[in-house]
Amino acid sequence: MHFQGFWLCLGLLFVSINAEPMDDGVEMEDFENSEETDDNEGEPSSEKKYKTPRPIGEVYFTETFDSGRLAGWVLSKAKKDDMDTEISIYDGRWEIEELKENQVPGDRGLVLKSRAKHHAISAVLAKPFIFADKPLIVQYEVNFQDGIDCGGAYIKLLADTDDLILENFHDKTSYTIMFGPDRCGEDYKLHFIFRHKHPKTGVFEEKHAKPPDVDLKKFFTDRKTHLYTLVMNPDDTFEVLIDQTVVNKGSLLEDVVPPINPPKEIEDPNDIKPDEWDERAKIPDPSAVKPEDWDESEPAQIEDLSVVKPDGWLDDEPKLIPNPDAEKPDDWNEDMDGEWEAPRIPNPACRIGCGEWKPPMIDNPKYKGEWRPPMIDNPNYQGIWSPRKIPNPDYFEDDHPFLLTSFSALGLELWSMTSDIYFDNFIICSEKAVADRWAADGWAVKIMIANANEPGVFKQIMASAQEHPWLWFICLVITVLPIALITSFCWPGKVKKKYEDAEYKKTDICKPQTKGALEEEVKEEESALEKPLDLEEEEKKQTDGEILEKEEEGEPEEKSEEEIEIIQGQEEGNKSNKSGSEDEMKEADESTGSGDGPIKSVRKRKVRKD
């Protein structure tokens, strides 16, 4: 039972350590077809050989960066509108590098290298994606290697238009879908935004999916490679996954803001509230009259006349004085800095108080304030006015919003205060199985190696305790509690003492009665003879009577094997020491004195019992 309590405490410690955001089993170690990612199953995970993923099936775009070259990628030469020239240029630097931690030999990724700069890079798809009867799957990896303070790692799927020029890619470039993580301060987001075209006006409007129901902080702070997946289905549903676990899903018709279809009616912009419309629910009682004794001249607070100025108050002393120990700095320039003045400090003479003394202010018991008539229900109240409703001239009903504008390029247009954001293994396809196989060949290997390189339990506990000092107390309790329980319940001294007590009782019954033993017993029982002799005799008779009743009823007294052995030993000892015992009893009787009646009675009862 004590060990169960120990393991319970230990479990609570691990729960406390791992109580940081998201725990819905996001990290997965078992993947479909995982046995196909490496032929050498017997090798340790940290020694698995990495092979550049190859798409199986139809794909619109793939990129692994393992070649070390940005083949097909175009850096933007555009400038952002309405900004100064120095900060509007997309001059952020990109590099192809390996991961800083948990490197996979042979694997590389695209890394955003600059801080506080605008970055823009894009690539053309193998063929445009046309929204028709096939799903859309977009998937890629992100690793915030140095964390992230403020910045994004999202992608844009650029609309297939005639004026699309990748060298001019900037923040106003038309896109169909924007997807990926973004953070600023403590606001953690996972964007899924698509631009929907109004069928009547032709104006595009951004539709934002509802935010995920999970805590996203972990994916921005744990410095691991995470897999982001977007699935859009022809039945107008969508799913957003992180590390192959669904974190958000819904309907394109119901779970986006603003909604796809506008309201059928709108407020008439030409409708104006009438001047006589009365929206006042309460009005002052016109029949109320101010009482004659109502005095509005009394102030809300008055001076407390019961307080007098303390002795030692210095009226003429200033509260602050120049610091006498301050010295003008050597580099002080009076022409540029002005006349130097020593900083002021509290006046040490003002121990009790300085300056003009005024008594404290208290609430005025006579104050009533300005009189106002009580409020009553307005008999002319007409309610809150609102314009009348008219049919929406721009109303439409799109029951199939999946049919978005086709796109033909993928771009990253980002600004970040943190560098070394790692991107890898982009894929756009129409089959979820293809994307899963792509993840198993790439991202799964990285996670396997990262998990193999994680520190042991002890190091994790120490690291967590450094971040959360209160964990030291839990560690101390978990360490000391089992020792205390084992010491208190299993200490061998108690077992030994119990065994000695049992041995003492056994030998005490078996040993023959000698003169010395009788003397010791007589002395020990003197204190017990304080109660009257008659009461002892009565108890003895009662006991003897119970024994006789048992013998008459023919119920033999049950004896244990140990008691039988003791009785047999006593019978043999009585036979051999009968004459000696009688002499010893006589000597004991003489030594105790003839006048000690109670002691003789004890001796006689003892002999009779033996």
mmCIF file of C-alpha atoms in Angstrom, residues 64-65 70 73 94-97 108-112 121 412 421-424 426:
data_model
loop_
_atom_site.group_PDB
_atom_site.id
_atom_site.type_symbol
_atom_site.label_atom_id
_atom_site.label_comp_id
_atom_site.label_asym_id
_atom_site.label_seq_id
_atom_site.Cartn_x
_atom_site.Cartn_y
_atom_site.Cartn_z
ATOM 1 C CA THR A 64 12.447 18.881 -50.137
ATOM 2 C CA PHE A 65 15.445 21.280 -50.555
ATOM 3 C CA LEU A 70 16.734 26.817 -54.776
ATOM 4 C CA TRP A 73 12.251 29.455 -56.495
ATOM 5 C CA TRP A 94 17.034 32.843 -47.213
ATOM 6 C CA GLU A 95 19.416 29.877 -46.893
ATOM 7 C CA ILE A 96 19.253 26.109 -47.335
ATOM 8 C CA GLU A 97 20.600 24.468 -44.171
ATOM 9 C CA ARG A 108 17.986 20.112 -45.566
ATOM 10 C CA GLY A 109 15.369 22.818 -45.416
ATOM 11 C CA LEU A 110 14.651 26.430 -46.344
ATOM 12 C CA VAL A 111 15.633 28.766 -43.481
ATOM 13 C CA LEU A 112 14.538 32.365 -42.925
ATOM 14 C CA ILE A 121 9.992 33.895 -52.088
ATOM 15 C CA LEU A 412 6.096 32.736 -48.426
ATOM 16 C CA ILE A 421 12.649 29.586 -39.026
ATOM 17 C CA TYR A 422 12.952 26.251 -40.823
ATOM 18 C CA PHE A 423 10.614 25.114 -43.664
ATOM 19 C CA ASP A 424 10.720 21.735 -45.380
ATOM 20 C CA PHE A 426 6.166 20.990 -49.164
#
